[in-house]
Short mmCIF file of C-alpha atoms in Angstrom, two decimals:
data_model
loop_
_atom_site.label_atom_id
_atom_site.label_comp_id
_atom_site.label_asym_id
_atom_site.label_seq_id
_atom_site.Cartn_x
_atom_site.Cartn_y
_atom_site.Cartn_z
CA MET A 1 0.00 0.00 0.00
CA CYS A 2 1.34 3.39 -0.97
CA GLY A 3 0.28 7.01 -1.18
CA ILE A 4 0.49 9.09 -4.35
CA VAL A 5 -0.06 12.74 -5.20
CA GLY A 6 0.18 14.87 -8.34
CA LEU A 7 -0.03 18.65 -8.49
CA TYR A 8 -0.38 21.15 -11.33
CA ALA A 9 -0.07 24.74 -10.11
CA HIS A 10 1.03 28.21 -11.19
CA SER A 11 3.63 28.60 -8.45
CA PRO A 12 6.30 26.27 -6.99
CA VAL A 13 4.81 22.96 -5.85
CA ASN A 14 7.69 21.59 -3.75
CA GLN A 15 6.26 22.61 -0.37
CA SER A 16 2.74 21.56 -1.30
CA LEU A 17 3.93 18.12 -2.38
CA PHE A 18 5.87 17.77 0.87
CA ASP A 19 2.77 18.71 2.88
CA ALA A 20 0.58 16.29 0.92
CA LEU A 21 2.99 13.40 1.44
CA THR A 22 3.13 14.18 5.15
CA VAL A 23 -0.66 13.88 5.29
CA LEU A 24 -0.42 10.56 3.39
CA GLN A 25 2.46 9.22 5.51
CA HIS A 26 0.16 6.59 7.07
CA ARG A 27 0.04 4.82 3.70
CA GLY A 28 3.77 4.06 3.65
CA GLN A 29 6.73 4.64 5.94
CA ASP A 30 9.49 2.82 4.10
CA ALA A 31 10.42 5.45 1.50
CA ALA A 32 9.29 8.69 -0.09
CA GLY A 33 10.05 10.73 -3.17
CA ILE A 34 9.17 13.88 -5.08
CA VAL A 35 9.76 14.83 -8.71
CA THR A 36 9.15 18.32 -10.06
CA GLU A 37 9.47 19.64 -13.61
CA ASP A 38 10.92 23.01 -14.53
CA ASN A 39 11.62 24.09 -18.13
CA GLY A 40 11.69 20.54 -19.43
CA GLN A 41 14.00 19.25 -16.66
CA PHE A 42 12.90 16.80 -13.98
CA PHE A 43 14.27 17.16 -10.45
CA LEU A 44 14.11 14.11 -8.18
CA ARG A 45 14.67 13.55 -4.50
CA LYS A 46 13.84 10.16 -2.97
CA ASP A 47 15.21 7.94 -0.23
CA ASN A 48 14.28 5.40 2.40
CA GLY A 49 12.66 6.84 5.51
CA LEU A 50 9.91 9.22 6.56
CA VAL A 51 8.98 12.33 4.61
CA ARG A 52 10.23 14.65 7.34
CA ASP A 53 13.67 12.99 7.29
CA ILE A 54 14.20 12.75 3.54
CA PHE A 55 13.54 16.31 2.44
CA ARG A 56 15.88 18.95 3.84
CA THR A 57 16.02 22.62 2.94
CA ARG A 58 18.83 21.99 0.47
CA HIS A 59 16.69 19.42 -1.35
CA MET A 60 13.56 21.54 -1.36
CA ARG A 61 15.41 24.46 -2.94
CA LYS A 62 16.40 22.24 -5.86
CA LEU A 63 12.88 20.86 -6.41
CA THR A 64 11.86 23.75 -8.65
CA GLY A 65 8.87 23.96 -10.94
CA ASN A 66 5.11 24.36 -10.87
CA ILE A 67 4.19 20.74 -11.57
CA GLY A 68 5.19 17.57 -9.75
CA ILE A 69 4.29 14.20 -8.28
CA GLY A 70 5.10 12.47 -4.99
CA HIS A 71 5.01 9.03 -3.43
CA VAL A 72 5.19 7.35 -0.01
CA ARG A 73 5.92 3.66 -0.06
CA TYR A 74 5.88 0.49 1.88
CA PRO A 75 7.11 -2.53 -0.05
CA THR A 76 4.85 -5.27 -1.34
CA ALA A 77 6.22 -6.27 -4.75
CA GLY A 78 9.92 -5.67 -5.14
CA SER A 79 12.11 -4.86 -2.17
CA ALA A 80 12.61 -2.18 0.43
CA SER A 81 15.74 -0.84 -1.27
CA CYS A 82 16.15 2.83 -2.12
CA ALA A 83 16.50 1.90 -5.80
CA GLU A 84 12.85 0.84 -5.84
CA SER A 85 11.51 3.89 -4.07
CA GLN A 86 9.40 6.13 -6.28
CA PRO A 87 8.78 8.10 -8.43
CA LEU A 88 10.51 6.14 -11.20
CA TYR A 89 11.92 7.64 -14.41
CA VAL A 90 12.41 6.63 -18.03
CA ASN A 91 13.88 8.99 -20.59
CA SER A 92 12.17 7.65 -23.74
CA PRO A 93 9.83 8.71 -25.11
CA TYR A 94 9.58 12.36 -24.11
CA GLY A 95 10.74 11.73 -20.53
CA ILE A 96 8.28 10.19 -18.07
CA VAL A 97 8.19 9.93 -14.26
CA LEU A 98 5.61 7.76 -12.53
CA ALA A 99 4.32 6.92 -9.05
CA HIS A 100 2.12 3.89 -8.48
CA ASN A 101 -0.08 2.47 -5.72
CA GLY A 102 -1.17 -1.14 -6.15
CA ASN A 103 0.12 -4.37 -7.61
CA LEU A 104 0.12 -5.95 -11.08
CA THR A 105 -1.07 -9.55 -11.19
CA ASN A 106 0.43 -10.35 -14.61
CA GLN A 107 3.87 -8.87 -13.98
CA LYS A 108 5.71 -12.02 -15.07
CA GLN A 109 4.11 -12.07 -18.53
CA LEU A 110 4.53 -8.32 -18.91
CA LEU A 111 8.21 -8.59 -18.06
CA GLU A 112 8.70 -11.18 -20.79
CA ASP A 113 6.88 -8.97 -23.29
CA ILE A 114 8.93 -5.92 -22.34
CA LEU A 115 12.23 -7.75 -22.77
CA LYS A 116 11.42 -9.73 -25.92
CA THR A 117 8.94 -7.55 -27.82
CA ASP A 118 9.24 -4.00 -26.53
CA LEU A 119 13.05 -4.31 -26.19
CA ARG A 120 13.07 -2.34 -22.95
CA HIS A 121 15.27 -3.04 -19.93
CA ILE A 122 13.93 -3.49 -16.39
CA ASN A 123 16.52 -2.88 -13.69
CA THR A 124 14.58 -3.77 -10.53
CA SER A 125 12.02 -6.30 -9.33
CA SER A 126 9.38 -3.58 -8.95
CA ASP A 127 6.10 -3.97 -10.81
CA SER A 128 5.94 -0.17 -10.86
CA GLU A 129 8.94 -0.11 -13.20
CA VAL A 130 7.12 -2.62 -15.41
CA LEU A 131 4.06 -0.37 -15.46
CA LEU A 132 6.18 2.67 -16.28
CA ASN A 133 7.77 0.91 -19.24
CA ILE A 134 4.42 -0.34 -20.53
CA LEU A 135 3.12 3.24 -20.45
CA ALA A 136 6.28 4.47 -22.18
CA ARG A 137 5.98 1.83 -24.90
CA GLU A 138 2.34 2.67 -25.56
CA LEU A 139 3.07 6.40 -25.77
CA HIS A 140 5.83 5.63 -28.25
CA ARG A 141 3.84 3.16 -30.35
CA ASP A 142 2.94 5.64 -33.12
CA HIS A 143 6.26 7.54 -32.92
CA LYS A 144 4.55 10.92 -32.80
CA ALA A 145 6.64 14.05 -32.37
CA LYS A 146 3.69 15.85 -30.74
CA LEU A 147 1.10 14.19 -28.49
CA THR A 148 -2.57 15.12 -28.37
CA PRO A 149 -4.94 14.32 -25.47
CA ASP A 150 -6.42 11.53 -27.58
CA ASP A 151 -2.94 10.06 -28.11
CA ILE A 152 -2.43 9.97 -24.35
CA PHE A 153 -5.85 8.43 -23.72
CA ASN A 154 -5.24 5.81 -26.43
CA ALA A 155 -1.94 4.90 -24.79
CA ILE A 156 -3.64 4.51 -21.41
CA HIS A 157 -6.35 2.40 -23.07
CA ASN A 158 -3.58 0.07 -24.26
CA VAL A 159 -2.08 0.04 -20.76
CA TYR A 160 -5.45 -1.16 -19.47
CA GLU A 161 -5.48 -3.88 -22.11
CA ARG A 162 -2.05 -5.12 -21.08
CA CYS A 163 -1.85 -4.54 -17.31
CA HIS A 164 -4.00 -6.55 -14.91
CA GLY A 165 -4.40 -6.03 -11.19
CA ALA A 166 -4.73 -2.94 -9.02
CA TYR A 167 -3.15 0.40 -9.81
CA ALA A 168 -3.65 4.06 -9.18
CA VAL A 169 -1.03 6.06 -11.06
CA VAL A 170 0.16 9.65 -11.31
CA ALA A 171 2.77 10.58 -13.92
CA LEU A 172 4.42 13.51 -15.64
CA ILE A 173 5.24 13.56 -19.35
CA SER A 174 7.90 16.18 -20.00
CA GLY A 175 6.47 19.09 -21.91
CA TYR A 176 2.92 17.71 -21.82
CA GLY A 177 1.68 17.86 -18.25
CA MET A 178 0.28 15.51 -15.63
CA ILE A 179 -1.78 12.33 -15.94
CA GLY A 180 -3.55 10.14 -13.43
CA PHE A 181 -5.41 6.89 -14.03
CA ARG A 182 -7.11 4.19 -11.98
CA ASP A 183 -7.44 0.47 -12.69
CA PRO A 184 -10.65 -0.74 -14.41
CA ASN A 185 -11.98 -2.24 -11.17
CA GLY A 186 -11.27 0.83 -9.07
CA ILE A 187 -9.50 -1.27 -6.44
CA ARG A 188 -7.01 1.35 -5.29
CA PRO A 189 -8.41 4.80 -4.38
CA MET A 190 -7.85 8.02 -6.30
CA ILE A 191 -9.51 11.42 -6.06
CA TYR A 192 -8.93 14.81 -7.63
CA GLY A 193 -9.79 18.41 -6.91
CA GLN A 194 -9.10 22.02 -7.76
CA ARG A 195 -8.38 25.37 -6.17
CA ILE A 196 -8.23 28.91 -7.47
CA ASP A 197 -4.95 30.74 -6.84
CA LYS A 198 -4.64 34.44 -5.97
CA ASN A 199 -4.56 35.36 -9.67
CA GLY A 200 -7.78 33.51 -10.40
CA ASP A 201 -6.09 30.59 -12.17
CA THR A 202 -7.20 27.00 -11.59
CA GLU A 203 -4.79 24.46 -10.07
CA TYR A 204 -5.38 20.70 -9.96
CA MET A 205 -4.41 17.96 -7.55
CA ILE A 206 -4.72 14.15 -7.76
CA ALA A 207 -4.19 12.06 -4.61
CA SER A 208 -4.85 8.72 -2.95
CA GLU A 209 -7.12 10.20 -0.29
CA SER A 210 -9.28 13.28 0.11
CA VAL A 211 -7.39 14.37 3.25
CA ALA A 212 -4.47 15.45 1.07
CA LEU A 213 -6.77 17.76 -0.89
CA ASP A 214 -8.31 19.09 2.32
CA ALA A 215 -4.93 19.87 3.86
CA LEU A 216 -3.88 21.99 0.88
CA GLY A 217 -7.15 23.83 0.45
CA PHE A 218 -8.33 22.01 -2.67
CA GLU A 219 -12.02 21.53 -3.34
CA THR A 220 -12.87 17.94 -4.19
CA ILE A 221 -14.26 17.49 -7.69
CA ARG A 222 -14.86 13.74 -7.43
CA ASP A 223 -13.19 10.36 -7.28
CA VAL A 224 -11.40 9.21 -10.40
CA LEU A 225 -13.69 6.55 -11.84
CA PRO A 226 -12.57 2.96 -12.47
CA GLY A 227 -10.86 2.83 -15.84
CA GLU A 228 -10.72 6.62 -16.10
CA ALA A 229 -7.74 8.80 -16.99
CA ILE A 230 -7.31 12.44 -15.97
CA TYR A 231 -4.96 14.62 -18.03
CA VAL A 232 -3.95 18.17 -17.17
CA ASP A 233 -2.08 19.56 -20.17
CA GLU A 234 0.84 21.99 -20.13
CA ALA A 235 -1.58 24.93 -20.41
CA GLY A 236 -3.54 23.80 -17.35
CA LYS A 237 -6.61 22.48 -19.17
CA LEU A 238 -8.18 19.37 -17.66
CA HIS A 239 -9.24 16.44 -19.86
CA SER A 240 -10.85 13.19 -18.72
CA LYS A 241 -11.98 9.99 -20.40
CA ILE A 242 -13.01 6.44 -19.52
CA CYS A 243 -10.27 4.52 -21.31
CA ALA A 244 -10.99 0.93 -20.25
CA GLU A 245 -13.33 -1.26 -22.27
CA LYS A 246 -14.95 -2.87 -19.23
CA THR A 247 -15.13 -1.46 -15.71
CA THR A 248 -16.53 -2.45 -12.32
CA ASP A 249 -16.80 -0.37 -9.17
CA THR A 250 -15.16 -2.67 -6.62
CA SER A 251 -12.91 -0.63 -4.36
CA CYS A 252 -10.84 -2.32 -1.67
CA ILE A 253 -12.82 -2.83 1.55
CA PHE A 254 -9.60 -2.88 3.60
CA GLU A 255 -9.20 0.85 3.00
CA HIS A 256 -12.22 1.34 5.27
CA VAL A 257 -11.01 -1.23 7.78
CA TYR A 258 -7.46 -0.03 8.28
CA PHE A 259 -5.48 1.85 5.67
CA ALA A 260 -7.29 5.10 5.01
CA ARG A 261 -7.36 7.96 7.48
CA PRO A 262 -10.74 8.24 9.24
CA ASP A 263 -11.22 11.78 7.93
CA SER A 264 -11.00 10.60 4.31
CA ILE A 265 -13.90 10.15 1.91
CA ILE A 266 -13.34 7.23 -0.46
CA ASP A 267 -15.71 6.77 -3.40
CA GLY A 268 -18.26 8.92 -1.60
CA SER A 269 -18.12 6.91 1.61
CA SER A 270 -16.87 8.39 4.90
CA VAL A 271 -14.18 6.16 6.38
CA TYR A 272 -14.99 7.42 9.88
CA LYS A 273 -18.69 6.71 9.53
CA ALA A 274 -17.94 3.25 8.19
CA ARG A 275 -15.81 2.48 11.24
CA VAL A 276 -18.50 3.79 13.58
CA ARG A 277 -21.06 1.52 11.93
CA MET A 278 -18.66 -1.43 12.22
CA GLY A 279 -18.85 -0.94 15.98
CA GLU A 280 -22.64 -0.83 15.87
CA TYR A 281 -22.92 -4.11 13.96
CA LEU A 282 -20.26 -5.72 16.13
CA ALA A 283 -22.29 -4.81 19.25
CA GLN A 284 -25.33 -6.50 17.75
CA LYS A 285 -23.34 -9.68 17.14
CA ILE A 286 -21.94 -9.72 20.67
CA LEU A 287 -25.46 -9.40 22.08
CA ARG A 288 -26.54 -12.35 19.91
CA GLU A 289 -23.62 -14.59 20.81
CA HIS A 290 -22.89 -13.45 24.39
CA PRO A 291 -26.13 -12.00 25.77
CA ASP A 292 -25.01 -12.65 29.36
CA HIS A 293 -21.53 -11.19 28.94
CA ASP A 294 -19.65 -9.86 31.96
CA ILE A 295 -17.60 -7.16 30.21
CA ASP A 296 -16.53 -4.38 32.59
CA VAL A 297 -14.72 -2.11 30.16
CA ILE A 298 -14.09 -1.75 26.42
CA ILE A 299 -10.60 -0.70 25.33
CA PRO A 300 -9.49 0.04 21.76
CA ILE A 301 -6.12 -0.90 20.32
CA PRO A 302 -4.99 2.45 18.91
CA GLU A 303 -5.59 4.02 16.46
CA SER A 304 -7.88 2.83 13.69
CA SER A 305 -10.17 0.75 15.94
CA ARG A 306 -11.16 3.69 18.17
CA PRO A 307 -14.36 4.76 16.31
CA SER A 308 -15.61 1.16 16.26
CA ALA A 309 -14.78 0.61 19.93
CA MET A 310 -16.53 3.82 21.01
CA GLU A 311 -19.71 2.93 19.14
CA LEU A 312 -19.54 -0.63 20.43
CA ALA A 313 -19.31 0.64 24.02
CA HIS A 314 -22.21 3.01 23.41
CA HIS A 315 -24.52 0.27 22.12
CA LEU A 316 -23.55 -2.16 24.91
CA ASN A 317 -23.81 0.60 27.53
CA ILE A 318 -20.36 -0.27 28.89
CA LYS A 319 -17.56 2.05 29.93
CA PHE A 320 -15.12 3.02 27.18
CA ARG A 321 -11.56 3.61 28.35
CA GLU A 322 -8.17 4.28 26.79
CA GLY A 323 -6.11 1.46 28.22
CA PHE A 324 -3.01 1.78 26.04
CA VAL A 325 -0.67 4.71 25.59
CA LYS A 326 0.67 4.81 22.06
CA ASN A 327 4.20 5.89 21.23
CA ARG A 328 3.52 8.04 18.16
CA TYR A 329 7.14 7.81 17.05
CA ILE A 330 6.79 4.13 16.18
CA GLY A 331 5.36 3.28 12.76
CA ARG A 332 2.28 1.23 11.97
CA THR A 333 3.17 -2.36 12.85
CA PHE A 334 1.05 -3.87 10.07
CA ILE A 335 3.14 -2.24 7.36
CA MET A 336 6.57 -2.95 8.82
CA PRO A 337 8.67 -4.98 6.40
CA GLY A 338 9.46 -8.03 8.53
CA GLN A 339 7.86 -10.19 11.22
CA GLU A 340 10.76 -9.64 13.61
CA GLU A 341 10.36 -5.86 13.34
CA ARG A 342 6.59 -6.12 13.86
CA GLN A 343 6.98 -8.23 17.00
CA LYS A 344 9.73 -6.04 18.40
CA SER A 345 7.76 -2.85 17.90
CA VAL A 346 4.53 -3.86 19.67
CA LYS A 347 5.83 -3.28 23.20
CA GLN A 348 7.72 -0.22 22.06
CA LYS A 349 4.54 1.15 20.52
CA LEU A 350 1.96 0.36 23.21
CA ASN A 351 2.13 0.49 26.98
CA PRO A 352 -0.85 -0.51 29.14
CA ILE A 353 -2.35 1.68 31.86
CA SER A 354 -2.68 -0.87 34.67
CA LEU A 355 -5.48 1.07 36.36
CA GLU A 356 -7.83 0.30 33.49
CA PHE A 357 -7.08 -3.45 33.54
CA GLN A 358 -6.68 -4.34 37.21
CA ASP A 359 -9.30 -6.92 38.31
CA LYS A 360 -11.54 -6.22 35.28
CA ASN A 361 -13.04 -8.26 32.47
CA VAL A 362 -11.77 -6.40 29.43
CA LEU A 363 -12.99 -6.39 25.84
CA LEU A 364 -10.18 -5.36 23.50
CA VAL A 365 -11.22 -4.08 20.07
CA ASP A 366 -8.99 -4.02 17.01
CA ASP A 367 -9.72 -3.15 13.38
CA SER A 368 -8.66 -6.61 12.18
CA ILE A 369 -6.50 -9.63 12.92
CA VAL A 370 -4.01 -10.47 10.18
CA ARG A 371 -0.97 -12.40 11.36
CA GLY A 372 -2.20 -12.66 14.96
CA THR A 373 1.15 -11.98 16.61
CA THR A 374 0.27 -8.40 17.56
CA CYS A 375 -3.07 -9.19 19.22
CA LYS A 376 -1.55 -12.17 21.03
CA GLN A 377 1.11 -9.92 22.53
CA ILE A 378 -1.47 -7.29 23.45
CA ILE A 379 -3.68 -9.87 25.17
CA ASP A 380 -0.63 -10.99 27.17
CA MET A 381 0.06 -7.38 28.10
CA ALA A 382 -3.53 -6.96 29.32
CA ARG A 383 -3.24 -10.02 31.55
CA GLU A 384 0.11 -8.85 32.90
CA ALA A 385 -1.56 -5.50 33.71
CA GLY A 386 -4.06 -7.31 35.95
CA ALA A 387 -7.07 -8.18 33.76
CA LYS A 388 -9.17 -11.08 35.07
CA LYS A 389 -10.53 -11.99 31.64
CA VAL A 390 -9.57 -10.70 28.20
CA TYR A 391 -12.10 -10.84 25.38
CA PHE A 392 -11.26 -9.78 21.84
CA ALA A 393 -13.37 -8.29 19.06
CA SER A 394 -12.31 -7.69 15.46
CA ALA A 395 -14.14 -5.01 13.49
CA ALA A 396 -13.38 -7.02 10.34
CA PRO A 397 -14.05 -10.67 9.40
CA PRO A 398 -11.29 -13.29 9.53
CA VAL A 399 -8.49 -12.58 7.04
CA ARG A 400 -8.22 -16.03 5.45
CA TYR A 401 -6.81 -15.41 1.97
CA PRO A 402 -3.78 -13.74 0.42
CA ASN A 403 -4.02 -10.25 -1.01
CA VAL A 404 -2.64 -9.67 -4.51
CA TYR A 405 -3.66 -6.05 -5.00
CA GLY A 406 -1.03 -4.16 -3.03
CA ILE A 407 -1.52 -5.10 0.63
CA ASP A 408 1.33 -6.84 2.41
CA MET A 409 -0.34 -10.10 3.42
CA PRO A 410 0.07 -12.45 0.49
CA VAL A 411 1.56 -15.51 2.19
CA LYS A 412 -1.02 -17.99 3.47
CA SER A 413 1.24 -19.26 6.22
CA GLU A 414 1.39 -15.76 7.72
CA LEU A 415 -2.40 -15.48 8.12
CA ILE A 416 -3.63 -16.77 11.47
CA ALA A 417 -7.16 -17.38 10.14
CA HIS A 418 -6.08 -19.41 7.12
CA GLY A 419 -7.07 -23.03 7.75
CA ARG A 420 -8.29 -22.33 11.29
CA THR A 421 -11.75 -22.08 12.82
CA GLU A 422 -12.63 -19.06 14.93
CA LYS A 423 -12.40 -21.22 18.06
CA GLU A 424 -8.90 -22.32 17.06
CA ILE A 425 -7.91 -18.68 16.48
CA GLU A 426 -9.36 -17.77 19.86
CA LYS A 427 -7.14 -20.38 21.52
CA GLU A 428 -4.09 -19.38 19.46
CA ILE A 429 -4.23 -15.72 20.50
CA GLY A 430 -5.11 -16.55 24.12
CA ALA A 431 -8.48 -14.76 24.35
CA ASP A 432 -11.25 -15.92 26.68
CA TRP A 433 -13.59 -15.46 23.74
CA LEU A 434 -13.27 -13.93 20.29
CA VAL A 435 -15.84 -12.23 18.06
CA TYR A 436 -15.34 -11.37 14.39
CA GLN A 437 -17.42 -9.00 12.30
CA ASP A 438 -19.64 -10.67 9.70
CA LEU A 439 -18.71 -9.81 6.11
CA SER A 440 -22.28 -8.82 5.28
CA ASP A 441 -22.23 -6.32 8.15
CA LEU A 442 -18.86 -4.93 7.05
CA LEU A 443 -20.24 -4.28 3.56
CA LYS A 444 -23.26 -2.53 5.04
CA ALA A 445 -21.00 -0.42 7.23
CA ALA A 446 -18.91 0.77 4.27
CA THR A 447 -21.91 1.53 2.06
CA PRO A 448 -23.17 5.12 2.50
CA SER A 449 -26.43 5.06 4.46
CA GLU A 450 -28.27 6.99 1.73
CA GLU A 451 -27.68 4.18 -0.78
CA LYS A 452 -30.46 1.60 -0.88
CA GLU A 453 -28.36 -1.31 -2.17
CA ILE A 454 -25.23 -2.70 -0.56
CA ARG A 455 -22.17 -1.87 -2.63
CA GLU A 456 -19.81 -4.37 -4.15
CA PHE A 457 -16.27 -4.24 -2.78
CA GLU A 458 -13.01 -6.04 -3.40
CA CYS A 459 -13.09 -8.44 -0.42
CA SER A 460 -10.65 -11.15 -1.49
CA VAL A 461 -8.81 -11.29 1.85
CA PHE A 462 -12.11 -12.29 3.46
CA ASP A 463 -13.92 -14.32 0.79
CA GLY A 464 -11.15 -15.46 -1.58
CA LYS A 465 -12.85 -13.93 -4.63
CA TYR A 466 -10.43 -12.01 -6.86
CA VAL A 467 -12.20 -9.50 -9.08
CA THR A 468 -9.55 -9.49 -11.82
CA GLY A 469 -10.21 -13.18 -12.49
CA ASP A 470 -6.60 -14.04 -13.23
CA VAL A 471 -5.33 -15.36 -9.89
CA SER A 472 -4.41 -19.04 -9.73
CA GLU A 473 -2.70 -21.38 -7.27
CA VAL A 474 0.41 -21.24 -9.44
CA TYR A 475 0.37 -17.47 -9.05
CA PHE A 476 0.07 -17.82 -5.27
CA ALA A 477 3.02 -20.22 -5.16
CA GLU A 478 5.21 -17.81 -7.11
CA LEU A 479 4.04 -14.88 -5.03
CA GLU A 480 4.85 -16.67 -1.79
CA LYS A 481 8.43 -17.18 -2.90
CA ALA A 482 8.77 -13.53 -3.88
CA ARG A 483 7.01 -11.87 -0.99
CA ASN A 484 7.57 -13.69 2.26
CA ASP A 485 9.42 -11.81 4.98
CA SER A 486 12.70 -13.64 4.38
CA THR A 487 12.97 -12.32 0.82
CA LYS A 488 11.29 -8.92 1.26
CA ASN A 489 14.55 -7.06 1.67
CA GLN A 490 16.43 -8.60 -1.24
CA GLY A 491 16.85 -6.13 -4.08
CA VAL A 492 18.10 -6.26 -7.65
CA LEU A 493 19.86 -2.93 -7.95
CA HIS A 494 22.43 -1.83 -5.38
CA ASP A 495 22.73 1.90 -4.82
CA VAL A 496 26.41 2.75 -4.47
CA GLN A 497 26.03 6.51 -4.44
CA ASP A 498 27.63 8.22 -1.47
CA GLU A 499 24.55 9.83 0.03
CA SER A 500 26.63 11.92 2.42
CA GLN A 501 27.46 14.12 -0.57
CA ASP A 502 24.77 16.59 -1.53
CA GLU A 503 25.33 16.38 -5.25
CA THR A 504 23.07 16.78 -8.25
CA ARG A 505 23.47 14.01 -10.81
CA ALA A 506 22.03 14.69 -14.28
CA VAL A 507 20.73 11.71 -16.24
CA GLY A 508 18.97 12.77 -19.41
CA LEU A 509 16.05 14.94 -18.38
CA LEU A 510 16.40 13.96 -14.72
CA SER A 511 18.43 15.65 -12.01
CA GLU A 512 18.74 13.43 -8.94
CA ILE A 513 19.11 15.51 -5.80
#
């Protein structure tokens, strides 16, 4: 899962891109990057780490220009090396930089096509580099010296024909402007908006979540539709077109469960309201299954479960308490690149307040249970803090299946619910009892209340149904080899640049800062 942003303005965009990436930092804490364009020259700064640590004053001064894109990353496909941080660049045709959120499911076939037919070289194991080269090849197919909006939309149509999976993309084409496009199933989120500058000129922004637009004072226009491309040309005129032949509106349900910020609106649905309603439906299930419960207090596991836990406590008429103090300087454990780091960080991240646990029957609420190691440790911490009984509620259903669309849980053996009953999971994590959300209730929670029919979502981690229709057991076997924690940090390209030197390295149209 990653965060992307693109900005077309009439004044320097470096600070705005920095601010937008900071707002989107929750979507990736492994690496970040910004590219701006000024007079036909791209300027790039990217590195491993948090946004605040990567971009210093000396870098910001060199990121000149009124148009740019940015990216925050955590690794799914590829590795965690700096070489695979984004945006990525290719100099032919025209000069293109690209940032991508998602995952291609036919990367292997595309890689063969690129090498044998398109005669293009791929230097990393990143599917984003594959996507960039497919886009470059399609833009170059007719060898035109001057592109029109229709040429760009035709190229993106061909990208849709070739690339399967989940992708939300922002890119710059040197001398032509900014493009953004979303996969035909709308799995990964993308939204765009506008603002009027002090001279009355219109500026445009494309981002993963609406909070990035809000933070920079942009008015939301709407979500980018599945299979749609947005093009802002060099003169600042906006063009849009549905470029895919067949589309479905099946956005990822896990955005509402965990990834997105609660103050975001995704495809017209409030993430916060969805999480509140998850708590309401979870309360109803607890009353059905444990009508004579003896819960004394309900405690959320910070942060994303808090709205659900508060609503759950309200409907059960039980005290809601903050029982864990969160160290805000530790990253999100779910998106850490290795199991050892995730386990190590739990006690560094959370510390129990013994007063809220001592001699009480406690219901802990989390947004989901994925690998199970985190909740097991937290249950142990609650008992050590004096809890008599520890119950556990998940605002999401059991995660039983691998994800292939950009979320870091593809290996079956890493999923605690895979091949286990809920009773077996309950025993494994050490809870006195365990309650999961029903999938039907989760779908209702994420559907805006004003809509009469329950929406369709991409729910493969819960139901094993993959909307792209191209996922096989052979694919899973190959993916497990590529993506388990032991291989996550193996890269293809080794960066030998001395990063202690603040130098600018020109490569074609790109200046690397």
